[in-house]
Amino acid sequence: MKSLAELMQLKTEIAQKLADPQLKQKPQIIVGMGTCGIAAGARDILEAIQMELTRAGIDAVVTQTGCIGMCEQEPLVDVKLPGEDRITYGKVTKADAVRIVREHVQGGAVVDDKAVARIKAEGGQPSPIPAYDDLDFYKKQRRIVLSNCGRIDPEKIEEYIASGGYEACAKALTEMTPEAVIAEVKNSGLRGRGGAGFLTGLKWELTRKTPSEKKYVICNADEGDPGAFMDRSLLEGDPHRVIEGMIIAAYAIGANEGYIYVRAEYPLAIRRLQVAIAQAQAYGFIGKDIFGSGFDFELKIKKGAGAFVCGEETALMASIEGKRGMPRPKPPFPSVSGLWGCPTNINNVETFGNVPYIIKHGAESFKAVGTERSTGTKVFALTGKVRRTGLVEVPMGMTLREIIYDIGGGILEDSELKAVQIGGPSGGCIPKELLDLPIDYESLRHAGAMMGSGGMVVMDSSTCMVDVARFFLKFTQSESCGKCTPCREGTKRMLEILDRICSGEGREGDIELLEELGAHICQTSLCQLGGSAPNPVLSTIKYFRHEYEAHIRDKRCPANVCAGMGGAYTVDQQKCVGCGLCERICPTGAVTGERRQPHVINPQLCLSCGACAQKCPVHAIAQA
């Protein structure tokens, strides 16, 4: 690609091709083929659609798209007939797929009972099917980074260009100096979306000012947090946005080579990145003399082996260099001495995804969203005990209550919210009393949590907070590289104490010892894996100290989760409906009873494992 004019001419040609009367007269079927859709059976749905089209002799355009965010509605299928609304169908089965082809594609009648949303056609007629913006799930979202996800085919660069793709890159390289690009990003207030929240423009400026003949730009796509899938979904649904952001960053700091470090457990994201890089090279967006600016840039993919510690920037660079992924002390920071000793800029996937918008629309447009110190939007993976799970992008400053109840639809089975775990295994647990906490960097840090990469796990009253702390600490302890003593030994000692508490062997002073150990580990660990590993424990002690005390002093788990604590379980004869679930789940046969009659538990056989209490749909089982 030699000039901005050439890009705009290409965009016009693509628009004309898409407007071809012969193409526009064909039905279009789009299948959601992100990892969430594929896991829900989208491949089988796609095959069923193609077989039915062949059987019926229908000439239709069948394409794919990424995740649009409504993960709980997967598999998703869109149908667009000439001149009519684009209809989205949710929770599609193979039988539904055949029915959609026969009734909608062939017969022209929308399958109302499976339709969940629509994109209104120009001049379209009124419809009882809500538009996307009218769905509760989307009403309060502001999609900047995710604007193309679920809308375009991620493996067709032409669709990205048609949506305005690479125009920001062209603007930066042909109309702005590197210093001007950095100034625009600094003025936008964009902060790193990987967790730390460092000012992106300032990081770029520091890297540019470091004199060196060779510099690198790296995209950290080593997303390893349990329950997080933000980066994966963006790479699968709109890889060119991330690539464009990296090209702009490389131009700004003076780098001519870049790496996307992505974990090997993301095969679909890797494949789509490979396709996107090849396409960008073919069109001249990557390579020599991009847009006739004299700027050269090459981009490579480095597959990570799945070590959580490689999300830390110095460990990540060691891995790229072919060394064991272990962190090193800072300073020097990567902006001074990074990959192979050269100045290096590292940002995560979502951070790069924001850059094209900032350059194309200006810093002021970006700053108009969010708060004064936390500008723009943040993408969260909303999971756990919430009705509408999925990927959401919201303005910074939105409260937890709005995300969980307005967007997420509230708690499953109308249960009671207990806490929200934010920031992955290194984050913290926010109690229901802080539901009106605004989601921004400072507010979360003050509450004992952190933004992290964007994992948000909702927990209800059936959750044991001591067990939650143990789960996340066990993860970080097992992922410790072992290089520094505070993280290697300290997290192990903390985990031993938590194991003891959860097995009914907790002692007076254990809580205070956990607090002391946690503080030392946070202050003395070599990297942020250890520096933040105690956060789930410290935050649960801060807000749920009474649960720790119940485990230690009363030998009782208030949530009936921790096995072997307290006495045998009993059945409330007034509540029991005789469904038999408890009898089937009991590992020792301690539960007996007739169908539709109250059951009983033999205390001599009861292991106090709590499996029956967790399974009971009417909460009729509790410890004696």
Coordinates of C-alpha atoms in Angstrom, one line a residue:
M1 CA 0.0 0.0 0.0
K2 CA 1.7 3.2 -1.2
S3 CA -0.6 6.0 -0.2
L4 CA -3.8 7.0 1.6
A5 CA -5.4 7.7 -1.7
E6 CA -4.7 4.2 -2.8
L7 CA -6.3 2.9 0.4
M8 CA -9.4 5.0 -0.1
Q9 CA -9.6 3.8 -3.8
L10 CA -9.4 0.2 -2.5
K11 CA -12.2 0.9 0.0
T12 CA -14.4 2.3 -2.8
E13 CA -13.7 -0.8 -5.0
I14 CA -14.6 -3.1 -2.0
A15 CA -17.8 -1.1 -1.5
Q16 CA -18.7 -1.5 -5.1
K17 CA -18.1 -5.2 -5.1
L18 CA -20.3 -5.6 -2.0
A19 CA -22.9 -3.6 -3.7
D20 CA -22.9 -5.8 -6.8
P21 CA -26.6 -6.5 -7.7
Q22 CA -25.9 -10.2 -8.2
L23 CA -24.3 -10.5 -4.8
K24 CA -26.9 -8.4 -3.0
Q25 CA -29.7 -10.6 -4.4
K26 CA -28.3 -13.7 -2.6
P27 CA -29.3 -14.6 0.9
Q28 CA -26.5 -14.3 3.4
I29 CA -26.0 -16.6 6.4
I30 CA -23.4 -15.8 9.0
V31 CA -22.3 -18.3 11.7
G32 CA -20.6 -17.3 14.9
M33 CA -17.3 -19.2 14.8
G34 CA -15.5 -17.9 17.8
T35 CA -14.2 -20.4 20.3
C36 CA -17.3 -20.0 22.4
G37 CA -19.5 -20.7 19.4
I38 CA -17.4 -23.7 18.3
A39 CA -17.5 -25.1 21.8
A40 CA -21.3 -24.8 21.7
G41 CA -21.5 -26.7 18.5
A42 CA -21.2 -24.1 15.7
R43 CA -19.3 -26.4 13.4
D44 CA -22.2 -28.9 13.4
I45 CA -24.6 -26.0 12.8
L46 CA -22.5 -24.7 9.8
E47 CA -22.4 -28.2 8.3
A48 CA -26.2 -28.6 8.8
I49 CA -26.8 -25.3 7.1
Q50 CA -24.6 -26.1 4.1
M51 CA -26.2 -29.6 3.7
E52 CA -29.7 -28.1 3.8
L53 CA -28.8 -25.4 1.3
T54 CA -27.4 -28.0 -1.1
R55 CA -30.5 -30.2 -0.7
A56 CA -32.8 -27.3 -1.4
G57 CA -30.7 -26.0 -4.3
I58 CA -30.3 -22.5 -2.7
D59 CA -27.5 -20.3 -3.8
A60 CA -26.6 -18.4 -0.6
V61 CA -23.4 -16.7 0.7
V62 CA -22.3 -18.5 3.9
T63 CA -19.6 -16.8 6.0
Q64 CA -18.3 -16.7 9.5
T65 CA -17.8 -14.1 12.2
G66 CA -16.3 -13.9 15.7
C67 CA -17.9 -13.6 19.1
I68 CA -20.4 -10.7 19.4
G69 CA -20.4 -11.1 23.2
M70 CA -23.6 -13.0 23.9
C71 CA -21.8 -16.2 24.8
E72 CA -24.8 -17.6 26.7
Q73 CA -26.8 -17.5 23.4
E74 CA -24.3 -19.5 21.4
P75 CA -24.4 -21.0 18.8
L76 CA -25.5 -17.9 17.0
V77 CA -26.6 -17.7 13.3
D78 CA -27.5 -14.5 11.4
V79 CA -29.6 -14.4 8.2
K80 CA -29.8 -11.5 5.9
L81 CA -32.2 -11.6 3.0
P82 CA -32.0 -8.9 0.2
G83 CA -33.4 -5.6 1.4
E84 CA -34.5 -7.0 4.8
D85 CA -33.2 -6.9 8.4
R86 CA -30.3 -9.0 9.5
I87 CA -31.8 -11.4 12.0
T88 CA -29.7 -13.1 14.7
Y89 CA -30.9 -16.5 16.0
G90 CA -29.6 -17.8 19.4
K91 CA -29.0 -21.2 20.9
V92 CA -29.4 -22.8 17.5
T93 CA -29.5 -26.6 17.3
K94 CA -29.0 -28.7 14.1
A95 CA -32.7 -29.1 13.8
D96 CA -33.1 -25.3 14.3
A97 CA -30.5 -24.7 11.5
V98 CA -32.5 -26.8 9.0
R99 CA -35.7 -25.0 10.1
I100 CA -34.1 -21.6 9.7
V101 CA -33.0 -22.4 6.1
R102 CA -36.4 -23.8 5.2
E103 CA -38.6 -21.2 6.8
H104 CA -36.5 -18.0 6.6
V105 CA -33.9 -18.4 3.8
Q106 CA -36.3 -20.3 1.5
G107 CA -39.7 -19.2 2.7
G108 CA -38.9 -15.7 3.8
A109 CA -40.6 -16.0 7.2
V110 CA -38.5 -15.2 10.3
V111 CA -38.4 -18.0 12.9
D112 CA -39.7 -15.8 15.7
D113 CA -39.2 -18.2 18.6
K114 CA -35.4 -18.4 17.9
A115 CA -34.8 -14.8 16.9
V116 CA -33.0 -12.8 19.6
A117 CA -32.0 -9.5 17.8
R118 CA -31.8 -7.7 14.5
I119 CA -29.8 -5.1 12.6
K120 CA -32.3 -2.9 10.8
A121 CA -32.0 -2.7 7.1
E122 CA -32.2 0.7 5.4
G123 CA -35.9 1.4 4.9
G124 CA -36.8 -1.8 6.8
Q125 CA -40.2 -2.4 8.3
P126 CA -41.1 -2.3 12.0
S127 CA -40.5 -5.6 13.8
P128 CA -41.2 -7.1 17.2
I129 CA -37.6 -8.4 17.2
P130 CA -35.5 -5.9 19.2
A131 CA -32.5 -4.2 17.7
Y132 CA -29.2 -4.9 19.3
D133 CA -29.1 -1.5 21.0
D134 CA -32.5 -2.2 22.5
L135 CA -31.4 -5.4 24.2
D136 CA -30.6 -5.0 27.9
F137 CA -27.3 -6.8 27.3
Y138 CA -26.2 -4.0 25.0
K139 CA -28.0 -0.9 26.1
K140 CA -25.3 0.4 28.5
Q141 CA -22.4 -1.0 26.5
R142 CA -20.1 1.2 24.5
R143 CA -18.3 -0.9 21.9
I144 CA -15.0 0.7 20.6
V145 CA -12.5 -2.1 20.7
L146 CA -15.2 -4.7 20.0
S147 CA -17.1 -2.7 17.4
N148 CA -16.3 -5.2 14.6
C149 CA -16.5 -8.4 16.6
G150 CA -19.5 -10.4 15.5
R151 CA -20.0 -8.0 12.5
I152 CA -17.3 -8.9 10.0
D153 CA -15.5 -12.0 8.8
P154 CA -12.2 -11.9 10.7
E155 CA -10.4 -13.8 7.9
K156 CA -11.4 -11.3 5.2
I157 CA -9.2 -8.1 5.3
E158 CA -11.6 -6.6 2.7
E159 CA -14.4 -6.5 5.3
Y160 CA -12.1 -4.8 7.8
I161 CA -11.1 -2.2 5.2
A162 CA -14.7 -1.6 4.3
S163 CA -15.4 -0.8 8.0
G164 CA -12.6 1.9 8.0
G165 CA -9.7 -0.4 8.8
Y166 CA -6.2 0.8 8.3
E167 CA -7.3 4.4 7.8
A168 CA -5.8 5.3 11.2
C169 CA -2.6 3.7 10.1
A170 CA -2.6 5.7 6.9
K171 CA -3.3 8.9 8.8
A172 CA -0.5 8.3 11.3
L173 CA 2.2 7.4 8.7
T174 CA 1.3 10.0 6.1
E175 CA 0.0 13.0 8.1
M176 CA 1.6 12.8 11.5
T177 CA 5.1 12.7 12.9
P178 CA 6.0 10.0 15.4
E179 CA 6.0 12.7 18.1
A180 CA 2.5 13.8 17.1
V181 CA 1.2 10.2 17.3
I182 CA 2.6 9.9 20.8
A183 CA 1.2 13.2 21.9
E184 CA -2.3 12.2 20.6
V185 CA -2.1 8.9 22.6
K186 CA -0.9 10.7 25.7
N187 CA -3.6 13.3 25.4
S188 CA -6.2 10.5 25.1
G189 CA -5.4 9.3 28.6
L190 CA -5.3 5.7 27.4
R191 CA -3.9 3.4 30.2
G192 CA -2.6 -0.1 29.8
R193 CA -5.5 -2.5 29.7
G194 CA -3.3 -5.4 30.9
G195 CA -3.8 -4.6 34.5
A196 CA -1.2 -2.1 35.7
G197 CA -2.9 0.9 34.1
F198 CA 0.4 2.7 33.1
L199 CA -0.1 5.6 30.7
T200 CA 0.3 4.1 27.2
G201 CA 1.6 7.4 25.6
L202 CA 4.2 7.9 28.3
K203 CA 5.5 4.3 27.8
W204 CA 5.7 5.0 24.1
E205 CA 7.5 8.3 24.7
L206 CA 10.1 6.7 27.0
T207 CA 10.8 4.0 24.4
R208 CA 11.2 6.5 21.6
K209 CA 13.6 8.7 23.6
T210 CA 15.9 5.8 24.3
P211 CA 18.7 6.0 21.6
S212 CA 19.2 2.7 19.7
E213 CA 19.5 1.5 16.2
K214 CA 17.1 -1.4 16.9
K215 CA 13.8 -1.3 18.7
Y216 CA 10.9 -3.7 19.1
V217 CA 7.2 -3.6 19.8
I218 CA 5.4 -6.6 21.4
C219 CA 1.8 -7.4 21.9
N220 CA 1.2 -9.4 25.1
A221 CA -1.5 -11.9 24.3
D222 CA -0.5 -14.4 27.0
E223 CA -4.0 -14.3 28.5
G224 CA -3.9 -16.8 31.4
D225 CA -6.4 -15.7 34.0
P226 CA -9.0 -18.2 34.9
G227 CA -12.4 -17.1 33.5
A228 CA -10.8 -14.5 31.1
F229 CA -11.3 -14.5 27.4
M230 CA -11.2 -10.9 26.3
D231 CA -7.9 -11.0 24.3
R232 CA -8.8 -14.3 22.7
S233 CA -12.1 -13.0 21.5
L234 CA -10.6 -9.8 20.0
L235 CA -7.9 -11.7 18.2
E236 CA -10.4 -14.2 16.9
G237 CA -13.0 -11.6 15.9
D238 CA -11.0 -8.6 14.7
P239 CA -7.2 -9.4 14.4
H240 CA -6.5 -6.6 12.0
R241 CA -7.5 -4.0 14.6
V242 CA -4.7 -5.2 16.9
I243 CA -2.2 -5.4 14.0
E244 CA -3.1 -1.9 12.9
G245 CA -2.5 -0.6 16.5
M246 CA 0.9 -2.3 16.6
I247 CA 1.9 -0.7 13.3
I248 CA 1.0 2.7 14.6
A249 CA 2.9 2.0 17.9
A250 CA 6.0 0.8 16.0
Y251 CA 6.0 3.9 13.8
A252 CA 5.7 6.1 16.9
I253 CA 8.6 4.5 18.9
G254 CA 10.8 3.9 15.9
A255 CA 10.6 0.0 15.8
N256 CA 10.7 -1.9 12.5
E257 CA 10.0 -5.4 14.0
G258 CA 7.3 -6.7 16.3
Y259 CA 6.0 -9.8 18.0
I260 CA 2.6 -11.0 19.1
Y261 CA 3.2 -13.4 22.0
V262 CA 0.1 -15.6 22.2
R263 CA -0.4 -18.8 24.1
A264 CA -0.4 -22.0 22.1
E265 CA -3.8 -22.9 23.8
Y266 CA -5.4 -20.4 21.5
P267 CA -5.2 -22.2 18.2
L268 CA -8.0 -20.4 16.5
A269 CA -6.6 -17.0 17.5
I270 CA -3.2 -18.0 16.2
R271 CA -4.6 -19.2 12.9
R272 CA -6.6 -16.0 12.3
L273 CA -3.6 -13.9 13.2
Q274 CA -1.5 -15.9 10.7
V275 CA -4.2 -15.3 8.0
A276 CA -4.4 -11.6 8.9
I277 CA -0.7 -11.0 8.9
A278 CA -0.4 -12.7 5.5
Q279 CA -3.2 -10.5 4.1
A280 CA -1.7 -7.4 5.6
Q281 CA 1.6 -8.2 3.9
A282 CA -0.1 -8.9 0.6
Y283 CA -1.8 -5.5 0.7
G284 CA 1.3 -3.7 1.8
F285 CA 0.3 -2.7 5.3
I286 CA 3.2 -4.8 6.6
G287 CA 6.6 -4.8 4.9
K288 CA 8.6 -2.1 3.1
D289 CA 7.8 1.6 2.7
I290 CA 4.3 1.4 4.1
F291 CA 2.0 4.1 2.5
G292 CA 5.0 5.5 0.8
S293 CA 6.2 6.9 4.2
G294 CA 9.6 5.2 4.2
F295 CA 8.6 3.2 7.3
D296 CA 9.2 -0.5 7.3
F297 CA 7.7 -3.0 9.7
E298 CA 7.7 -6.8 10.0
L299 CA 5.5 -8.8 12.4
K300 CA 5.9 -12.3 13.8
I301 CA 3.9 -14.6 16.1
K302 CA 5.6 -16.3 19.0
K303 CA 3.6 -19.1 20.6
G304 CA 3.9 -19.3 24.4
A305 CA 3.9 -22.7 26.2
G306 CA 1.2 -21.6 28.7
A307 CA 3.2 -20.5 31.7
F308 CA 1.2 -17.8 33.5
V309 CA 4.4 -16.0 34.6
C310 CA 5.1 -15.3 30.9
G311 CA 2.4 -12.6 31.1
E312 CA 5.0 -10.6 33.1
E313 CA 6.8 -8.5 30.5
T314 CA 10.4 -9.5 31.4
A315 CA 9.5 -13.2 31.5
L316 CA 7.7 -12.8 28.2
M317 CA 10.8 -11.3 26.5
A318 CA 13.0 -14.1 27.9
S319 CA 10.6 -16.6 26.4
I320 CA 10.8 -14.9 23.0
E321 CA 14.6 -15.0 23.3
G322 CA 14.4 -18.8 23.7
K323 CA 15.2 -18.8 27.4
R324 CA 13.2 -20.1 30.3
G325 CA 10.3 -17.7 31.0
M326 CA 11.5 -16.1 34.3
P327 CA 11.2 -12.4 35.4
R328 CA 14.2 -10.2 36.0
P329 CA 14.6 -7.3 38.3
K330 CA 13.6 -3.8 37.1
P331 CA 15.1 -1.3 36.4
P332 CA 16.2 -1.3 33.7
F333 CA 12.7 -1.2 32.2
P334 CA 11.9 -2.7 28.8
S335 CA 11.7 0.8 27.3
V336 CA 15.4 1.1 28.0
S337 CA 16.6 -2.5 27.8
G338 CA 14.1 -5.1 26.6
L339 CA 14.2 -7.8 23.9
W340 CA 17.8 -8.8 23.2
G341 CA 18.9 -5.7 25.2
C342 CA 17.1 -3.3 22.8
P343 CA 14.4 -0.7 23.8
T344 CA 11.1 -2.4 23.7
N345 CA 7.5 -1.4 24.0
I346 CA 5.0 -3.9 25.4
N347 CA 1.2 -3.5 25.5
N348 CA -1.6 -6.0 25.7
V349 CA -4.2 -6.9 23.0
E350 CA -6.9 -4.5 24.2
T351 CA -4.5 -1.6 24.5
F352 CA -3.5 -1.9 20.9
G353 CA -7.1 -2.4 20.0
N354 CA -7.9 1.2 21.2
V355 CA -5.1 2.9 19.2
P356 CA -6.8 3.0 15.8
Y357 CA -9.9 4.7 17.2
I358 CA -7.8 7.3 19.0
I359 CA -5.8 8.2 15.9
K360 CA -8.7 8.2 13.6
H361 CA -11.3 10.0 15.8
G362 CA -8.9 12.0 18.0
A363 CA -8.0 12.0 21.6
E364 CA -10.9 14.2 22.7
S365 CA -13.5 11.7 21.3
F366 CA -11.8 9.0 23.3
K367 CA -11.6 11.1 26.5
A368 CA -15.3 11.9 26.2
V369 CA -15.9 8.3 27.4
G370 CA -15.1 7.1 30.9
T371 CA -13.8 9.2 33.8
E372 CA -11.2 11.9 34.1
R373 CA -8.3 9.6 35.1
S374 CA -9.7 6.4 33.5
T375 CA -10.7 7.3 30.0
G376 CA -12.3 5.2 27.4
T377 CA -13.9 1.8 27.8
K378 CA -12.9 -1.5 29.4
V379 CA -13.7 -5.0 28.1
F380 CA -14.8 -7.6 30.7
A381 CA -15.4 -11.3 30.6
L382 CA -18.6 -11.6 32.7
T383 CA -18.8 -15.1 34.1
G384 CA -20.0 -17.0 37.1
K385 CA -23.4 -17.0 38.8
V386 CA -25.0 -14.4 36.5
R387 CA -27.8 -14.8 34.0
R388 CA -26.2 -13.3 30.9
T389 CA -22.6 -14.3 30.7
G390 CA -20.4 -13.0 27.9
L391 CA -18.0 -10.4 26.7
V392 CA -19.0 -6.8 27.6
E393 CA -17.4 -3.4 26.8
V394 CA -18.5 -0.6 29.1
P395 CA -17.4 3.0 29.8
M396 CA -14.9 3.3 32.6
G397 CA -16.7 4.5 35.7
M398 CA -19.8 2.3 35.3
T399 CA -20.7 0.6 38.6
L400 CA -20.6 -3.1 39.4
R401 CA -24.3 -3.0 40.0
E402 CA -25.0 -1.8 36.4
I403 CA -22.8 -4.5 34.9
I404 CA -24.1 -7.4 36.9
Y405 CA -27.8 -6.5 37.1
D406 CA -28.5 -4.2 34.1
I407 CA -26.2 -5.9 31.6
G408 CA -25.8 -9.3 33.1
G409 CA -29.5 -9.7 34.1
G410 CA -28.8 -10.4 37.8
I411 CA -27.9 -13.6 39.7
L412 CA -28.9 -17.0 38.5
E413 CA -32.0 -18.6 40.2
D414 CA -32.6 -15.2 42.0
S415 CA -30.0 -16.2 44.5
E416 CA -28.2 -13.6 46.6
L417 CA -25.1 -11.9 45.4
K418 CA -22.1 -12.4 47.7
A419 CA -19.1 -11.1 45.9
V420 CA -17.4 -10.3 42.6
Q421 CA -13.9 -11.4 41.8
I422 CA -12.1 -8.8 39.6
G423 CA -8.7 -8.9 38.1
G424 CA -8.0 -12.6 37.7
P425 CA -6.1 -14.7 40.2
S426 CA -4.1 -11.6 41.3
G427 CA -7.3 -9.6 41.8
G428 CA -9.5 -9.1 44.7
C429 CA -13.0 -10.0 45.8
I430 CA -15.5 -7.1 46.1
P431 CA -18.5 -7.7 48.5
K432 CA -22.1 -6.9 47.6
E433 CA -21.9 -3.9 49.9
L434 CA -19.6 -2.2 47.3
L435 CA -21.9 -2.8 44.4
D436 CA -22.0 0.9 43.6
L437 CA -18.3 1.0 43.3
P438 CA -17.3 2.7 40.0
I439 CA -15.0 0.5 37.8
D440 CA -11.9 2.6 37.4
Y441 CA -8.2 2.0 38.3
E442 CA -8.2 4.1 41.5
S443 CA -11.5 2.9 42.9
L444 CA -10.6 -0.8 42.5
R445 CA -7.1 -0.3 44.0
H446 CA -8.6 1.5 47.0
A447 CA -11.1 -1.4 47.5
G448 CA -8.3 -4.0 47.5
A449 CA -8.8 -5.3 44.0
M450 CA -7.3 -4.4 40.6
M451 CA -8.5 -3.9 37.0
G452 CA -6.4 -6.8 35.8
S453 CA -7.0 -7.8 32.2
G454 CA -10.7 -7.9 32.7
G455 CA -11.9 -11.1 34.3
M456 CA -15.1 -10.6 36.3
V457 CA -16.4 -13.7 38.2
V458 CA -19.8 -13.3 39.9
M459 CA -20.4 -15.4 43.1
D460 CA -23.6 -16.0 45.0
S461 CA -24.4 -17.2 48.5
S462 CA -23.4 -20.8 47.8
T463 CA -19.8 -19.7 47.4
C464 CA -17.3 -20.2 50.3
M465 CA -14.9 -17.2 50.2
V466 CA -12.2 -19.1 52.0
D467 CA -12.4 -21.8 49.4
V468 CA -12.3 -19.1 46.6
A469 CA -9.1 -17.6 48.1
R470 CA -7.6 -21.0 48.3
F471 CA -8.5 -21.7 44.6
F472 CA -6.9 -18.6 43.3
L473 CA -3.8 -18.9 45.5
K474 CA -3.4 -22.5 44.5
F475 CA -3.3 -21.3 40.8
T476 CA -0.7 -18.6 41.4
Q477 CA 1.4 -20.8 43.6
S478 CA 1.5 -23.5 41.0
E479 CA 2.4 -20.9 38.3
S480 CA 5.2 -19.4 40.4
C481 CA 8.5 -19.6 38.5
G482 CA 10.3 -20.3 41.8
K483 CA 13.0 -17.6 41.1
C484 CA 12.4 -15.5 44.2
T485 CA 11.9 -16.8 47.8
P486 CA 8.9 -14.7 48.8
C487 CA 6.7 -15.9 46.0
R488 CA 8.1 -19.5 45.9
E489 CA 7.9 -20.2 49.6
G490 CA 5.5 -17.6 50.9
T491 CA 2.6 -18.6 48.7
K492 CA 3.2 -22.2 49.5
R493 CA 3.0 -21.5 53.3
M494 CA -0.2 -19.4 52.7
L495 CA -1.7 -22.3 50.7
E496 CA -0.9 -24.8 53.5
I497 CA -2.7 -22.6 56.0
L498 CA -5.7 -22.3 53.8
D499 CA -5.8 -26.0 53.2
R500 CA -5.7 -26.5 56.9
I501 CA -8.5 -24.0 57.5
C502 CA -10.7 -25.6 54.9
S503 CA -10.2 -29.1 56.3
G504 CA -11.4 -28.0 59.8
E505 CA -7.9 -27.8 61.3
G506 CA -7.5 -24.1 61.4
R507 CA -5.9 -22.5 64.5
E508 CA -6.2 -19.2 66.3
G509 CA -3.7 -16.8 64.8
D510 CA -4.0 -18.3 61.3
I511 CA -5.8 -15.2 60.0
E512 CA -3.2 -12.9 61.3
L513 CA -0.4 -15.1 60.0
L514 CA -2.0 -15.0 56.5
E515 CA -2.2 -11.2 56.6
E516 CA 1.5 -11.0 57.7
L517 CA 2.7 -13.4 55.1
G518 CA 0.6 -11.7 52.4
A519 CA 2.0 -8.3 53.2
H520 CA 5.6 -9.5 53.0
I521 CA 5.1 -11.3 49.7
C522 CA 3.5 -8.3 48.1
Q523 CA 6.3 -6.0 49.2
T524 CA 9.3 -8.3 48.5
S525 CA 8.5 -10.4 45.4
L526 CA 10.5 -10.0 42.3
C527 CA 7.6 -9.5 39.9
Q528 CA 3.9 -8.7 39.9
L529 CA 2.9 -12.4 39.9
G530 CA 4.2 -12.7 43.5
G531 CA 3.4 -9.1 44.3
S532 CA -0.3 -9.5 43.7
A533 CA -0.7 -13.3 44.4
P534 CA -2.0 -12.7 48.0
N535 CA -4.7 -10.3 46.9
P536 CA -7.6 -12.8 46.8
V537 CA -6.7 -13.9 50.4
L538 CA -6.2 -10.4 51.8
S539 CA -9.4 -9.1 50.2
T540 CA -11.5 -12.0 51.4
I541 CA -10.1 -11.6 54.9
K542 CA -10.9 -7.8 54.7
Y543 CA -14.5 -8.3 53.7
F544 CA -15.3 -11.9 54.8
R545 CA -13.3 -12.3 58.0
H546 CA -16.3 -13.8 59.7
E547 CA -16.2 -16.8 57.3
Y548 CA -12.6 -17.5 58.2
E549 CA -13.5 -17.3 61.9
A550 CA -16.4 -19.7 61.4
H551 CA -14.0 -22.2 59.8
I552 CA -11.4 -21.8 62.5
R553 CA -13.5 -21.4 65.7
D554 CA -16.8 -23.2 64.9
K555 CA -15.3 -25.8 62.5
R556 CA -18.1 -24.9 60.2
C557 CA -18.2 -23.7 56.5
P558 CA -21.1 -21.2 56.3
A559 CA -21.6 -22.0 52.6
N560 CA -21.5 -25.8 53.2
V561 CA -18.7 -26.1 50.6
C562 CA -15.6 -27.3 52.5
A563 CA -15.7 -31.1 52.9
G564 CA -15.3 -32.7 56.3
M565 CA -16.1 -29.7 58.4
G566 CA -18.6 -29.8 61.3
G567 CA -21.2 -32.5 61.9
A568 CA -23.3 -34.6 59.6
Y569 CA -25.8 -33.0 57.3
T570 CA -29.5 -33.2 58.0
V571 CA -32.6 -32.7 55.8
D572 CA -35.3 -30.2 56.6
Q573 CA -38.4 -32.4 56.3
Q574 CA -40.7 -29.4 55.6
K575 CA -38.6 -28.2 52.7
C576 CA -37.6 -31.5 51.1
V577 CA -39.6 -32.3 47.9
G578 CA -38.2 -35.8 47.4
C579 CA -36.5 -35.2 44.1
G580 CA -33.8 -37.7 44.9
L581 CA -30.8 -35.6 43.6
C582 CA -29.1 -35.8 47.0
E583 CA -29.5 -39.6 47.1
R584 CA -27.9 -40.0 43.7
I585 CA -25.0 -37.6 44.5
C586 CA -24.1 -39.1 47.9
P587 CA -20.8 -41.1 47.6
T588 CA -21.5 -43.3 50.7
G589 CA -25.2 -44.0 50.3
A590 CA -26.0 -42.0 53.5
V591 CA -29.1 -40.4 51.9
T592 CA -32.3 -42.6 51.6
G593 CA -35.9 -41.9 50.9
E594 CA -38.9 -42.6 48.6
R595 CA -39.6 -40.6 45.5
R596 CA -41.6 -37.4 46.2
Q597 CA -41.2 -38.1 50.0
P598 CA -38.8 -36.3 52.4
H599 CA -35.4 -38.0 52.6
V600 CA -33.1 -38.6 55.6
I601 CA -29.4 -38.7 56.1
N602 CA -27.7 -41.4 58.2
P603 CA -25.2 -39.5 60.4
Q604 CA -23.0 -42.6 60.7
L605 CA -22.4 -42.8 57.0
C606 CA -22.3 -39.0 56.3
L607 CA -18.8 -37.8 55.4
S608 CA -19.8 -34.1 55.7
C609 CA -18.6 -33.6 52.1
G610 CA -21.5 -31.2 51.4
A611 CA -22.2 -32.6 47.9
C612 CA -25.9 -33.1 48.8
A613 CA -26.3 -29.6 50.1
Q614 CA -24.8 -28.1 46.9
K615 CA -27.0 -30.2 44.7
C616 CA -30.3 -29.6 46.6
P617 CA -32.5 -27.3 44.5
V618 CA -34.7 -26.2 47.4
H619 CA -31.8 -25.7 50.0
A620 CA -33.3 -28.2 52.4
I621 CA -30.0 -29.7 53.5
A622 CA -27.6 -28.1 56.1
Q623 CA -25.1 -29.2 58.6
A624 CA -26.4 -30.2 62.0

